[in-house]
CSV table of C-alpha atoms in Angstrom, one decimal:
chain,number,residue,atom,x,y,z
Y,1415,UNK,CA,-18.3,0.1,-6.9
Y,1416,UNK,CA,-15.3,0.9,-5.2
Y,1417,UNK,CA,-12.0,2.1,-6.5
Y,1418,UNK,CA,-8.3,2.5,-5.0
Y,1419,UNK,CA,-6.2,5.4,-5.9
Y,1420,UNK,CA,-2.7,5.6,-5.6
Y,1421,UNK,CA,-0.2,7.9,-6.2
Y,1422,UNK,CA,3.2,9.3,-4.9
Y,1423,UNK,CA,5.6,7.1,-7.1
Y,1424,UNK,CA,8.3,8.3,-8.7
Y,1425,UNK,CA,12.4,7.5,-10.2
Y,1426,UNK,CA,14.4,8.3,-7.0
Y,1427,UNK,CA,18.1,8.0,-6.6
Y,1428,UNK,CA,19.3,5.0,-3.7
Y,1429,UNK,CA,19.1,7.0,-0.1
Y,1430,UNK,CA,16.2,9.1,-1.3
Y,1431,UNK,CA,12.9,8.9,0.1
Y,1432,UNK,CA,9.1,8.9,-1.4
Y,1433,UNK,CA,5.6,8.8,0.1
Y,1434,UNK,CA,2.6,6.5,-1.5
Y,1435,UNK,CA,-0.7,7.7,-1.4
Y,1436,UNK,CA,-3.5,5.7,-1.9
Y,1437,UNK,CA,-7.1,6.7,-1.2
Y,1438,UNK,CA,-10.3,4.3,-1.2
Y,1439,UNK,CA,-13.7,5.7,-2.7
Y,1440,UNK,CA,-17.2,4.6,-3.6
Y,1441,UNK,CA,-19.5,2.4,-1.2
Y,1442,UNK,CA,-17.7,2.0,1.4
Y,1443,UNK,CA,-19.4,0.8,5.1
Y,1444,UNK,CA,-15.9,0.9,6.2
Y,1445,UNK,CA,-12.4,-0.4,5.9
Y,1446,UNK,CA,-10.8,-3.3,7.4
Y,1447,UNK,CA,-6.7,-3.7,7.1
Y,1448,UNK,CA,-5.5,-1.5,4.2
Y,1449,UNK,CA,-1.5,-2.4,2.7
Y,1450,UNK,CA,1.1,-2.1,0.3
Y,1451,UNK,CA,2.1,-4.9,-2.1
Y,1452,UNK,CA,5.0,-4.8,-4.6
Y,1453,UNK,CA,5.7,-6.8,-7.7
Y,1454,UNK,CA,9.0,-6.6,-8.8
Y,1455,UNK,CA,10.2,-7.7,-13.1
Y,1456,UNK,CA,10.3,-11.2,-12.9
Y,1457,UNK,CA,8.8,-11.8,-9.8
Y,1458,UNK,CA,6.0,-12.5,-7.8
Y,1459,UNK,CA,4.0,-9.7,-5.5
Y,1460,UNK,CA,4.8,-9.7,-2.4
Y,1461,UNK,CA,3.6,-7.8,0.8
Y,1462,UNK,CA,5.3,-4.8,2.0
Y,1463,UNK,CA,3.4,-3.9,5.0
Y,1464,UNK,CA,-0.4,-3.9,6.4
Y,1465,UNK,CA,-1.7,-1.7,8.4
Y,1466,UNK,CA,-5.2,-3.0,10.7
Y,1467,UNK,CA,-8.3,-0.5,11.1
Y,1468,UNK,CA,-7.0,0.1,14.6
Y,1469,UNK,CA,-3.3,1.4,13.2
Y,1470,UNK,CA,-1.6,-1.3,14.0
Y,1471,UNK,CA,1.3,-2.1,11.6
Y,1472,UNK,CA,3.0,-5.1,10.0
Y,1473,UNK,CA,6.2,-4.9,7.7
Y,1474,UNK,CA,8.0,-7.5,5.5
Y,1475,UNK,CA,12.0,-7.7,7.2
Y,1476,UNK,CA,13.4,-6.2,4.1
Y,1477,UNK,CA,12.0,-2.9,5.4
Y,1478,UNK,CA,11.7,-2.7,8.9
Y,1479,UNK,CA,13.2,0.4,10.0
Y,1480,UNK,CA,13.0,2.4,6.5
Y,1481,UNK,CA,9.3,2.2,6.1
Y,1482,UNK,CA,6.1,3.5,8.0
Y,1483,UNK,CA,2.5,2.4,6.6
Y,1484,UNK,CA,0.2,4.4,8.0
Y,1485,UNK,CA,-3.8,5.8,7.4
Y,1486,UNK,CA,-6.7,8.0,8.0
Y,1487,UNK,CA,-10.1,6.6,8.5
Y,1488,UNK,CA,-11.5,9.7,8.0
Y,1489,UNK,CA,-10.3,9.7,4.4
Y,1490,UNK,CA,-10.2,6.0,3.5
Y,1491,UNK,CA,-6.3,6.4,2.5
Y,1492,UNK,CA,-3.1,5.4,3.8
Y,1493,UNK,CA,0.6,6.1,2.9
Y,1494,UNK,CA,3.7,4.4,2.8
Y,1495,UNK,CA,6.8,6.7,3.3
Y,1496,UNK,CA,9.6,5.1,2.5
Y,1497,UNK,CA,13.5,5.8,3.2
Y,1498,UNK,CA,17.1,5.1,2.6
Y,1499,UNK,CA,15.4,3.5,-0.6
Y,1500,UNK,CA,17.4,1.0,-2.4
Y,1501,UNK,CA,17.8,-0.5,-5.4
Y,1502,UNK,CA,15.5,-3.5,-4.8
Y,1503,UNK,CA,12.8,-1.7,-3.9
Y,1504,UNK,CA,12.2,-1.4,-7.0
Y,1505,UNK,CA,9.1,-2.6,-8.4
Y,1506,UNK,CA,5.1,-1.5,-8.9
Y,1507,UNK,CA,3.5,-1.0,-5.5
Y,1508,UNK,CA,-0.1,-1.8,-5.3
Y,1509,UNK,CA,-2.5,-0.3,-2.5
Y,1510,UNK,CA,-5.0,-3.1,-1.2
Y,1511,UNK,CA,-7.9,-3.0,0.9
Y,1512,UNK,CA,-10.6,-5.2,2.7
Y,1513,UNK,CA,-13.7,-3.4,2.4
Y,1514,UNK,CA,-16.7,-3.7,4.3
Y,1515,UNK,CA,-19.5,-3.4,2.5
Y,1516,UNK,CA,-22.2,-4.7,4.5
Y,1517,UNK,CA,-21.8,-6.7,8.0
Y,1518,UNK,CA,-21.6,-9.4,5.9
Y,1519,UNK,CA,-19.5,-8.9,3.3
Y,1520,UNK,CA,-15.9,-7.8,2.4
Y,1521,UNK,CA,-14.2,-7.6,-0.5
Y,1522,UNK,CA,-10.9,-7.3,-1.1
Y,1523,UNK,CA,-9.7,-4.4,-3.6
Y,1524,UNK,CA,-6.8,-3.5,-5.5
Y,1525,UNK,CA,-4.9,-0.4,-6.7
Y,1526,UNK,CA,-3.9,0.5,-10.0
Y,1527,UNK,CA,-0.1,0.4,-9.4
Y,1528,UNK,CA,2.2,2.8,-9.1
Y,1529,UNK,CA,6.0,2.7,-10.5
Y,1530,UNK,CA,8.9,3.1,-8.3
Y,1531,UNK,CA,12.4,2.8,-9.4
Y,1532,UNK,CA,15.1,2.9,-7.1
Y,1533,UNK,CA,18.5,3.7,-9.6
Y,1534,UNK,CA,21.7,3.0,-7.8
């Protein structure tokens, strides 16, 4: 069994910053691309940014240029700092990773959640 870990969210005012943890454990072979989802009231999850195994990044427009995904092999985790926050980033960010569990098999795993509200 494997199980994500996130933590690092928080109530920030707009123009604040906050860094997501999140930190894979269990049977792990290793990890393929790791990200960062967020699920806003009302609304769907959507993707905030990826990261691959090799550190090579991918962000959604809405935060290009205040957010850096990044991660440590080493310790199955990767982080999300995130800056000049606003309002609308607002929402329960969710840590996902593609596992490798064999050289067969992935599975994809999800995070807990963590809260961050963004007040204006």
């Amino acid at each position: 069994q494997v199980q994500l870990v996130e933590s690092g969210g928080g109530l920030v005012q707009a123009g604040d910053s906050l860094r997501l943890s999140c930190t894979a454990s269990g049977r792990i072979f290793s990890i393929d691309d790791m990200g960062w989802y967020r699920q806003a009231p009302g609304k769907q999850r959507e993707l905030v940014a990826t990261i691959t195994s090799g550190g090579s990044p991918n962000y959604v427009d809405a935060v290009k240029g205040r957010f850096t995904i990044s991660r440590d092999n080493a310790k199955n985790t990767v982080y999300l700092q995130m800056n000049s926050l606003k309002p609308e980033d607002t929402g329960v960010y969710y840590c996902h990773a593609l596992v490798v569990l064999t050289s067969i098999r992935q599975i994809h795993y999800w995070g807990q959640g963590t809260q961050v509200t963004v007040s204006s």
